[in-house]
Amino acid sequence: MSYHANEKGYYGEFGGAFIPEMLFPNCEELRQNYVQVMETDEFRREFQQLLKDYVGRPTPLYFAERLSEKYQTKIYLKREDLCHTGAHKVNNTIGQILMAKKLGKNRIIAETGAGQHGVATATVCALMGIECVVYMGEIDIARQAPNVARMKMLGAEVRPAKSGSRTLKDATNEAIRDWINNPVDTHYIIGSVVGPHPYPDMVARFQSVISEEVKWQLKEKEGREHPDYVVACVGGGSNAAGIYYHYLDTPEVGIIAVEAAGKGINSGESAATSALGKVGIIHGSKTLLMQTPDGQITEPYSISAGLDYPGVGPMHAHLFKSGRGEFISITDDDAMTAGLELSQLEGIIPAIETSHAFAIFNHRKFDKDAVVVINLSGRGDKDLNTYIGYFKI
Ligand SMILES: *Cc1c(COP(=O)(O)O)cnc(C)c1O
């Protein structure tokens, strides 16, 4: 069985492109070109150069000695928190802005919930001198003022979505409307391994630099390219796709996906998609999503804005359904405790999304000589107020 997307963008039964007819030309142009463009020498060279000089790659693979000592297993951290802008998201936006340029686009749109993807998009548009419009729900604009300020400072226009619940899903609708109206000059940068084909596969390929580096870095440190486990938190699933990518078809590497259980899987306030999700269509893709019996998407909840998403990318739905991936859900409380523990054992304050991944050590045992690589997807600066409020620091 393959765990990569096929020609039509399917991972097993999940994926595809369920889009309105008016969006078909846009997706089709991208679908016909993305692999070919990415595989040209020129594209590779430019992408690698920017990842090195602008993003700061390769990011270190760090052996966490004190954490390993505490949990009696060998824990390595892949330091995506050290990327420019503080998380893995920029790997994808760099790739997509180069793709947009190669396809002759001179205008970028994006949608954002918490603002992290909006900032990563505004950053690369500033880098390239390309016009940038970011759609964001009116409620999210009020909640995420620092990221709105960042986007504006970077020269992007932030357009409020004023309909519906005025959050991410409404911002997505506005972005799609914009794209339909501007099919020739505009590229839509999607921020995770979600959306219609070819987005999940394209974003996974851009993020796959993470596991490409882990392979040679682990070889240097452990004498082998293959860890026993790779672990990541899953919102839409892009940082996870990045660290799984080169191990998907290597069954001896265990894949662990960590979802947000919020206040508890059965509390009615969670984002544990694999535990609660049913097959449905969201953002143009067939996948697992949280929905009511009559198919309305359920409002997700997590203390971390980046995991607060009602679906998962189709790759992850397939990893779950096929049993290739082991899915664990972690509550807000357990994540926060793990974030504080990492801060005090290793001197690294993680993003709250990432803290979920670290909480698995209290839920699952590993052999003493097992090599476990955790994707440290982002740094916690953006979450300081939440940590402060939670721990009353
Ligand atoms: C956005 C974000 C996530 C969740 O997005 P994925 O696409 O699932 O990776 C996780 N960690 C951090 C630090 C983020 O900013």
CSV table of C-alpha atoms and ligand atoms in Angstrom, one decimal:
chain,number,residue,atom,x,y,z
A,1,MET,CA,0.0,0.0,0.0
A,2,SER,CA,1.2,3.5,-0.8
A,3,TYR,CA,0.8,6.4,1.6
A,4,HIS,CA,1.5,9.0,-1.0
A,5,ALA,CA,-1.1,10.8,-3.2
A,6,ASN,CA,-2.0,9.2,-6.5
A,7,GLU,CA,-2.4,11.1,-9.8
A,8,LYS,CA,-5.9,12.3,-8.8
A,9,GLY,CA,-4.8,13.3,-5.3
A,10,TYR,CA,-6.2,10.4,-3.4
A,11,TYR,CA,-4.7,8.8,-0.3
A,12,GLY,CA,-6.7,5.6,-0.2
A,13,GLU,CA,-10.3,6.7,-0.2
A,14,PHE,CA,-9.4,10.3,0.9
A,15,GLY,CA,-8.5,13.5,-1.0
A,16,GLY,CA,-9.5,14.4,-4.5
A,17,ALA,CA,-10.8,17.8,-5.6
A,18,PHE,CA,-14.4,18.6,-4.7
A,19,ILE,CA,-14.6,22.1,-6.0
A,20,PRO,CA,-17.2,24.4,-7.7
A,21,GLU,CA,-16.9,24.4,-11.4
A,22,MET,CA,-15.7,28.0,-11.5
A,23,LEU,CA,-12.6,27.0,-9.5
A,24,PHE,CA,-11.7,24.2,-11.8
A,25,PRO,CA,-9.4,26.2,-14.2
A,26,ASN,CA,-7.3,27.5,-11.2
A,27,CYS,CA,-6.8,24.1,-9.6
A,28,GLU,CA,-6.2,22.5,-13.0
A,29,GLU,CA,-3.4,24.9,-13.9
A,30,LEU,CA,-1.7,24.2,-10.7
A,31,ARG,CA,-2.3,20.4,-11.0
A,32,GLN,CA,-0.8,20.3,-14.5
A,33,ASN,CA,2.3,22.2,-13.5
A,34,TYR,CA,3.3,21.7,-9.9
A,35,VAL,CA,5.4,18.6,-10.1
A,36,GLN,CA,7.1,19.6,-13.2
A,37,VAL,CA,8.0,23.1,-11.9
A,38,MET,CA,9.2,21.7,-8.5
A,39,GLU,CA,11.5,19.2,-10.3
A,40,THR,CA,13.3,21.8,-12.5
A,41,ASP,CA,16.9,22.5,-11.4
A,42,GLU,CA,16.2,26.2,-11.3
A,43,PHE,CA,13.3,25.8,-8.8
A,44,ARG,CA,15.2,23.4,-6.6
A,45,ARG,CA,18.2,25.7,-6.5
A,46,GLU,CA,16.1,28.8,-5.6
A,47,PHE,CA,14.1,26.9,-3.0
A,48,GLN,CA,17.1,25.4,-1.4
A,49,GLN,CA,19.0,28.7,-1.4
A,50,LEU,CA,16.1,30.6,0.3
A,51,LEU,CA,15.6,27.7,2.9
A,52,LYS,CA,19.2,28.1,3.7
A,53,ASP,CA,19.8,31.8,3.7
A,54,TYR,CA,16.4,33.2,4.6
A,55,VAL,CA,14.7,30.5,6.7
A,56,GLY,CA,17.9,29.3,8.4
A,57,ARG,CA,17.9,25.6,7.4
A,58,PRO,CA,18.9,23.0,8.1
A,59,THR,CA,17.3,23.3,11.5
A,60,PRO,CA,19.2,21.3,14.2
A,61,LEU,CA,18.3,17.8,15.3
A,62,TYR,CA,18.8,18.1,19.0
A,63,PHE,CA,19.3,15.2,21.5
A,64,ALA,CA,17.2,16.2,24.5
A,65,GLU,CA,19.2,14.6,27.3
A,66,ARG,CA,17.3,15.6,30.3
A,67,LEU,CA,13.9,14.8,28.7
A,68,SER,CA,15.3,11.4,27.6
A,69,GLU,CA,16.6,10.7,31.1
A,70,LYS,CA,13.2,11.5,32.6
A,71,TYR,CA,11.2,9.2,30.2
A,72,GLN,CA,13.9,6.6,29.8
A,73,THR,CA,14.0,6.6,26.0
A,74,LYS,CA,16.1,8.5,23.4
A,75,ILE,CA,14.3,11.7,22.4
A,76,TYR,CA,15.5,13.9,19.6
A,77,LEU,CA,13.9,17.3,18.8
A,78,LYS,CA,13.7,18.6,15.2
A,79,ARG,CA,14.0,22.3,15.8
A,80,GLU,CA,11.4,23.9,13.4
A,81,ASP,CA,10.9,26.5,16.1
A,82,LEU,CA,14.2,28.0,14.9
A,83,CYS,CA,12.9,28.7,11.4
A,84,HIS,CA,12.5,32.4,10.5
A,85,THR,CA,9.1,33.5,11.8
A,86,GLY,CA,9.2,30.8,14.5
A,87,ALA,CA,7.6,27.7,12.9
A,88,HIS,CA,7.5,25.3,10.0
A,89,LYS,CA,4.8,27.2,8.1
A,90,VAL,CA,7.4,29.3,6.2
A,91,ASN,CA,8.8,26.2,4.4
A,92,ASN,CA,5.5,26.0,2.6
A,93,THR,CA,5.0,29.7,1.9
A,94,ILE,CA,8.5,30.0,0.5
A,95,GLY,CA,7.7,27.0,-1.9
A,96,GLN,CA,4.4,28.4,-2.9
A,97,ILE,CA,5.6,31.9,-3.6
A,98,LEU,CA,8.2,30.5,-5.9
A,99,MET,CA,5.6,28.4,-7.6
A,100,ALA,CA,3.3,31.4,-8.0
A,101,LYS,CA,6.2,33.3,-9.7
A,102,LYS,CA,7.0,30.5,-12.0
A,103,LEU,CA,3.3,30.4,-13.0
A,104,GLY,CA,3.4,34.1,-13.8
A,105,LYS,CA,1.2,35.2,-10.9
A,106,ASN,CA,1.7,38.7,-9.4
A,107,ARG,CA,-0.9,38.7,-6.6
A,108,ILE,CA,-1.3,36.4,-3.6
A,109,ILE,CA,-4.3,35.7,-1.4
A,110,ALA,CA,-4.5,33.6,1.7
A,111,GLU,CA,-6.9,32.9,4.6
A,112,THR,CA,-5.8,32.7,8.2
A,113,GLY,CA,-7.4,31.8,11.5
A,114,ALA,CA,-5.0,32.5,14.3
A,115,GLY,CA,-2.8,34.6,11.9
A,116,GLN,CA,0.2,32.3,11.8
A,117,HIS,CA,-0.2,31.3,8.2
A,118,GLY,CA,-1.2,34.9,7.3
A,119,VAL,CA,2.1,36.1,8.8
A,120,ALA,CA,4.1,33.4,7.0
A,121,THR,CA,2.4,34.4,3.7
A,122,ALA,CA,2.8,38.2,4.3
A,123,THR,CA,6.5,37.5,5.0
A,124,VAL,CA,7.3,35.8,1.7
A,125,CYS,CA,5.2,38.4,-0.2
A,126,ALA,CA,7.4,41.2,1.3
A,127,LEU,CA,10.4,39.1,0.4
A,128,MET,CA,9.4,38.9,-3.3
A,129,GLY,CA,7.6,42.3,-3.5
A,130,ILE,CA,4.3,40.8,-4.4
A,131,GLU,CA,0.8,42.1,-3.5
A,132,CYS,CA,-0.7,40.2,-0.6
A,133,VAL,CA,-4.3,40.0,0.6
A,134,VAL,CA,-5.1,38.0,3.7
A,135,TYR,CA,-8.7,37.1,4.5
A,136,MET,CA,-9.4,36.8,8.2
A,137,GLY,CA,-12.7,36.5,10.2
A,138,GLU,CA,-13.7,39.6,12.0
A,139,ILE,CA,-13.7,37.8,15.3
A,140,ASP,CA,-10.2,36.4,14.7
A,141,ILE,CA,-9.0,39.9,13.8
A,142,ALA,CA,-10.1,41.1,17.2
A,143,ARG,CA,-8.6,38.0,19.0
A,144,GLN,CA,-5.2,38.0,17.2
A,145,ALA,CA,-4.2,41.6,17.2
A,146,PRO,CA,-0.4,41.1,17.3
A,147,ASN,CA,-0.5,38.9,14.2
A,148,VAL,CA,-2.8,41.4,12.4
A,149,ALA,CA,-0.2,44.1,13.2
A,150,ARG,CA,2.6,41.9,11.9
A,151,MET,CA,0.8,41.3,8.6
A,152,LYS,CA,0.2,45.0,8.2
A,153,MET,CA,3.7,45.9,9.0
A,154,LEU,CA,4.9,43.4,6.4
A,155,GLY,CA,2.8,45.3,3.8
A,156,ALA,CA,-0.2,42.9,3.5
A,157,GLU,CA,-3.8,44.0,3.4
A,158,VAL,CA,-5.9,42.2,6.0
A,159,ARG,CA,-9.6,41.9,4.8
A,160,PRO,CA,-12.2,41.0,7.4
A,161,ALA,CA,-14.7,38.3,6.7
A,162,LYS,CA,-17.9,39.6,8.1
A,163,SER,CA,-20.4,36.8,7.3
A,164,GLY,CA,-21.4,33.7,9.2
A,165,SER,CA,-19.4,32.9,12.4
A,166,ARG,CA,-16.8,35.5,11.2
A,167,THR,CA,-13.9,33.0,11.8
A,168,LEU,CA,-11.7,30.7,9.6
A,169,LYS,CA,-14.3,29.0,7.5
A,170,ASP,CA,-15.8,32.4,6.5
A,171,ALA,CA,-12.4,33.7,5.7
A,172,THR,CA,-11.8,30.6,3.5
A,173,ASN,CA,-15.1,31.3,1.6
A,174,GLU,CA,-14.0,34.9,0.9
A,175,ALA,CA,-10.6,33.7,-0.3
A,176,ILE,CA,-12.2,31.2,-2.7
A,177,ARG,CA,-14.6,33.9,-4.0
A,178,ASP,CA,-11.6,36.2,-4.6
A,179,TRP,CA,-9.8,33.4,-6.5
A,180,ILE,CA,-12.8,32.6,-8.7
A,181,ASN,CA,-12.9,36.3,-9.7
A,182,ASN,CA,-9.1,36.6,-10.3
A,183,PRO,CA,-8.1,33.3,-11.9
A,184,VAL,CA,-5.3,34.7,-14.1
A,185,ASP,CA,-3.1,36.8,-12.0
A,186,THR,CA,-3.7,35.4,-8.5
A,187,HIS,CA,-2.3,32.4,-6.6
A,188,TYR,CA,-4.0,31.2,-3.4
A,189,ILE,CA,-1.5,30.0,-0.8
A,190,ILE,CA,-3.1,27.4,1.4
A,191,GLY,CA,-1.3,26.8,4.7
A,192,SER,CA,-1.6,23.1,5.5
A,193,VAL,CA,-2.0,19.7,3.8
A,194,VAL,CA,-5.7,20.4,3.2
A,195,GLY,CA,-7.8,21.7,0.3
A,196,PRO,CA,-8.4,20.3,-3.1
A,197,HIS,CA,-5.8,18.3,-5.0
A,198,PRO,CA,-3.0,19.3,-5.7
A,199,TYR,CA,-2.6,21.3,-2.4
A,200,PRO,CA,-2.2,18.5,0.1
A,201,ASP,CA,0.5,16.8,-2.0
A,202,MET,CA,2.2,20.1,-3.0
A,203,VAL,CA,2.4,21.3,0.6
A,204,ALA,CA,3.6,17.9,1.9
A,205,ARG,CA,6.4,18.0,-0.7
A,206,PHE,CA,7.5,21.5,0.4
A,207,GLN,CA,7.4,20.4,4.1
A,208,SER,CA,9.2,17.1,3.3
A,209,VAL,CA,12.5,19.0,3.7
A,210,ILE,CA,12.0,18.3,7.4
A,211,SER,CA,12.3,14.5,7.2
A,212,GLU,CA,14.9,14.8,4.4
A,213,GLU,CA,17.2,16.5,6.9
A,214,VAL,CA,16.3,14.2,9.8
A,215,LYS,CA,17.6,11.2,7.7
A,216,TRP,CA,21.2,12.5,7.4
A,217,GLN,CA,21.2,14.2,10.8
A,218,LEU,CA,20.2,11.0,12.5
A,219,LYS,CA,22.7,9.0,10.5
A,220,GLU,CA,25.4,11.3,11.9
A,221,LYS,CA,24.2,10.9,15.4
A,222,GLU,CA,22.9,7.4,15.6
A,223,GLY,CA,24.5,5.7,12.6
A,224,ARG,CA,21.1,5.0,11.0
A,225,GLU,CA,18.6,7.1,9.0
A,226,HIS,CA,15.5,5.5,10.5
A,227,PRO,CA,14.3,6.4,14.0
A,228,ASP,CA,11.9,4.0,15.7
A,229,TYR,CA,9.2,6.7,15.9
A,230,VAL,CA,8.4,10.1,14.4
A,231,VAL,CA,5.9,12.2,16.3
A,232,ALA,CA,4.1,15.4,15.5
A,233,CYS,CA,1.0,17.4,16.4
A,234,VAL,CA,-1.7,17.5,13.8
A,235,GLY,CA,-4.0,20.5,13.1
A,236,GLY,CA,-4.4,20.3,9.3
A,237,GLY,CA,-1.3,18.2,9.4
A,238,SER,CA,1.5,20.0,7.5
A,239,ASN,CA,4.3,19.7,10.1
A,240,ALA,CA,3.4,16.1,10.6
A,241,ALA,CA,3.4,15.4,6.8
A,242,GLY,CA,6.8,17.0,6.7
A,243,ILE,CA,8.4,14.8,9.3
A,244,TYR,CA,6.6,11.6,8.2
A,245,TYR,CA,7.1,12.1,4.4
A,246,HIS,CA,10.4,10.2,3.8
A,247,TYR,CA,9.3,7.5,6.3
A,248,LEU,CA,5.8,6.8,5.0
A,249,ASP,CA,6.7,3.7,3.1
A,250,THR,CA,9.2,2.4,5.8
A,251,PRO,CA,7.1,0.3,8.1
A,252,GLU,CA,9.8,0.0,10.7
A,253,VAL,CA,9.4,3.7,11.5
A,254,GLY,CA,6.4,4.2,13.7
A,255,ILE,CA,4.2,7.2,12.9
A,256,ILE,CA,2.5,8.9,15.8
A,257,ALA,CA,0.0,11.7,15.3
A,258,VAL,CA,-1.1,13.9,18.2
A,259,GLU,CA,-4.5,15.6,18.1
A,260,ALA,CA,-6.1,18.2,20.4
A,261,ALA,CA,-8.6,16.7,22.8
A,262,GLY,CA,-9.4,20.1,24.1
A,263,LYS,CA,-11.4,19.7,27.4
A,264,GLY,CA,-11.8,16.0,26.7
A,265,ILE,CA,-12.8,13.9,23.7
A,266,ASN,CA,-16.4,13.6,24.9
A,267,SER,CA,-16.7,17.1,26.4
A,268,GLY,CA,-18.2,18.6,23.2
A,269,GLU,CA,-15.2,20.9,23.2
A,270,SER,CA,-12.4,19.3,21.3
A,271,ALA,CA,-10.6,19.0,17.9
A,272,ALA,CA,-9.9,15.2,18.1
A,273,THR,CA,-10.7,14.5,14.4
A,274,SER,CA,-9.7,10.9,14.2
A,275,ALA,CA,-11.6,9.9,17.3
A,276,LEU,CA,-14.8,11.9,16.5
A,277,GLY,CA,-14.6,12.5,12.7
A,278,LYS,CA,-16.7,10.9,10.0
A,279,VAL,CA,-16.1,10.9,6.3
A,280,GLY,CA,-17.1,14.1,4.6
A,281,ILE,CA,-16.0,17.0,2.5
A,282,ILE,CA,-14.2,20.1,3.8
A,283,HIS,CA,-12.3,22.7,1.8
A,284,GLY,CA,-12.6,20.7,-1.4
A,285,SER,CA,-11.2,17.5,0.0
A,286,LYS,CA,-12.7,14.2,1.1
A,287,THR,CA,-11.4,13.4,4.6
A,288,LEU,CA,-12.4,12.8,8.2
A,289,LEU,CA,-14.1,15.7,9.8
A,290,MET,CA,-16.2,16.5,12.9
A,291,GLN,CA,-19.8,16.9,12.0
A,292,THR,CA,-23.3,16.5,13.2
A,293,PRO,CA,-25.4,13.5,12.1
A,294,ASP,CA,-26.9,15.6,9.3
A,295,GLY,CA,-23.5,16.6,8.0
A,296,GLN,CA,-23.0,20.2,9.5
A,297,ILE,CA,-19.4,20.9,10.4
A,298,THR,CA,-19.0,21.0,14.2
A,299,GLU,CA,-17.2,24.0,15.7
A,300,PRO,CA,-13.9,22.6,17.0
A,301,TYR,CA,-12.1,23.7,20.2
A,302,SER,CA,-8.6,23.6,21.4
A,303,ILE,CA,-6.5,25.9,23.7
A,304,SER,CA,-4.0,26.1,20.8
A,305,ALA,CA,-5.3,28.1,17.8
A,306,GLY,CA,-3.3,26.0,15.3
A,307,LEU,CA,-5.0,22.7,16.2
A,308,ASP,CA,-8.4,24.2,16.3
A,309,TYR,CA,-9.6,22.8,13.0
A,310,PRO,CA,-12.5,20.4,12.4
A,311,GLY,CA,-10.8,18.2,9.9
A,312,VAL,CA,-7.4,16.7,9.0
A,313,GLY,CA,-5.6,16.5,5.7
A,314,PRO,CA,-6.4,13.4,3.6
A,315,MET,CA,-3.0,11.9,4.1
A,316,HIS,CA,-3.7,11.7,7.8
A,317,ALA,CA,-7.2,10.4,7.4
A,318,HIS,CA,-5.6,7.6,5.3
A,319,LEU,CA,-2.8,7.0,7.9
A,320,PHE,CA,-5.5,6.7,10.6
A,321,LYS,CA,-7.9,4.5,8.6
A,322,SER,CA,-5.2,2.1,7.3
A,323,GLY,CA,-3.7,1.8,10.8
A,324,ARG,CA,-0.3,3.0,9.5
A,325,GLY,CA,-0.4,5.9,12.0
A,326,GLU,CA,-1.0,5.7,15.7
A,327,PHE,CA,-3.3,8.6,16.8
A,328,ILE,CA,-3.3,9.9,20.3
A,329,SER,CA,-5.4,12.8,21.6
A,330,ILE,CA,-4.2,15.1,24.3
A,331,THR,CA,-6.2,17.5,26.5
A,332,ASP,CA,-5.4,21.2,27.0
A,333,ASP,CA,-4.3,20.5,30.5
A,334,ASP,CA,-1.9,17.7,29.6
A,335,ALA,CA,-0.5,19.9,26.8
A,336,MET,CA,0.1,22.9,29.0
A,337,THR,CA,1.9,20.7,31.6
A,338,ALA,CA,4.1,19.2,28.9
A,339,GLY,CA,5.0,22.7,27.6
A,340,LEU,CA,6.0,23.9,31.0
A,341,GLU,CA,8.1,20.7,31.5
A,342,LEU,CA,9.9,21.1,28.2
A,343,SER,CA,10.7,24.7,29.2
A,344,GLN,CA,12.2,23.7,32.5
A,345,LEU,CA,14.0,20.5,31.4
A,346,GLU,CA,15.5,21.7,28.1
A,347,GLY,CA,15.2,25.5,28.1
A,348,ILE,CA,12.9,25.5,25.1
A,349,ILE,CA,9.4,27.1,25.3
A,350,PRO,CA,7.3,25.4,22.7
A,351,ALA,CA,4.2,26.6,20.9
A,352,ILE,CA,1.1,25.2,22.6
A,353,GLU,CA,0.4,23.2,19.4
A,354,THR,CA,3.8,21.5,19.8
A,355,SER,CA,3.2,20.9,23.5
A,356,HIS,CA,0.6,18.4,22.6
A,357,ALA,CA,3.2,16.2,21.0
A,358,PHE,CA,5.4,16.3,24.1
A,359,ALA,CA,2.5,15.2,26.3
A,360,ILE,CA,2.5,11.6,24.8
A,361,PHE,CA,5.3,10.5,27.2
A,362,ASN,CA,2.8,10.5,30.0
A,363,HIS,CA,0.4,8.4,27.9
A,364,ARG,CA,2.6,5.8,26.2
A,365,LYS,CA,5.8,4.0,27.1
A,366,PHE,CA,8.8,3.6,24.8
A,367,ASP,CA,11.7,1.1,25.0
A,368,LYS,CA,14.8,2.4,26.7
A,369,ASP,CA,16.8,2.3,23.5
A,370,ALA,CA,14.1,3.5,21.1
A,371,VAL,CA,14.9,6.6,19.1
A,372,VAL,CA,11.9,8.9,19.1
A,373,VAL,CA,12.0,12.1,17.0
A,374,ILE,CA,9.6,14.8,17.9
A,375,ASN,CA,8.8,17.6,15.5
A,376,LEU,CA,9.2,20.8,17.5
A,377,SER,CA,6.9,22.7,15.1
A,378,GLY,CA,7.1,26.1,16.6
A,379,ARG,CA,8.2,28.4,19.4
A,380,GLY,CA,6.1,29.6,22.3
A,381,ASP,CA,6.6,33.4,22.1
A,382,LYS,CA,3.2,33.8,20.5
A,383,ASP,CA,1.6,31.8,23.3
A,384,LEU,CA,3.2,33.5,26.3
A,385,ASN,CA,-0.1,35.2,27.4
A,386,THR,CA,-1.9,31.9,27.3
A,387,TYR,CA,0.8,30.2,29.4
A,388,ILE,CA,0.9,33.1,31.8
A,389,GLY,CA,-2.9,33.1,32.3
A,390,TYR,CA,-3.0,29.3,32.7
A,391,PHE,CA,-0.1,28.9,35.2
A,392,LYS,CA,-0.8,32.3,36.8
A,393,ILE,CA,2.9,33.0,36.4
B,1,LIG,C1,0.0,26.1,12.5
B,1,LIG,C2,0.8,25.3,13.4
B,1,LIG,C3,0.5,24.0,13.7
B,1,LIG,C4,-0.6,23.2,13.0
B,1,LIG,O1,-0.6,23.2,11.6
B,1,LIG,P1,-0.2,21.8,10.9
B,1,LIG,O2,-0.5,22.1,9.4
B,1,LIG,O3,-1.0,20.7,11.5
B,1,LIG,O4,1.3,21.6,11.1
B,1,LIG,C5,1.3,23.3,14.5
B,1,LIG,N1,2.3,23.9,15.2
B,1,LIG,C6,2.6,25.2,15.0
B,1,LIG,C7,3.7,25.8,15.8
B,1,LIG,C8,1.8,26.0,14.1
B,1,LIG,O5,2.1,27.3,14.0
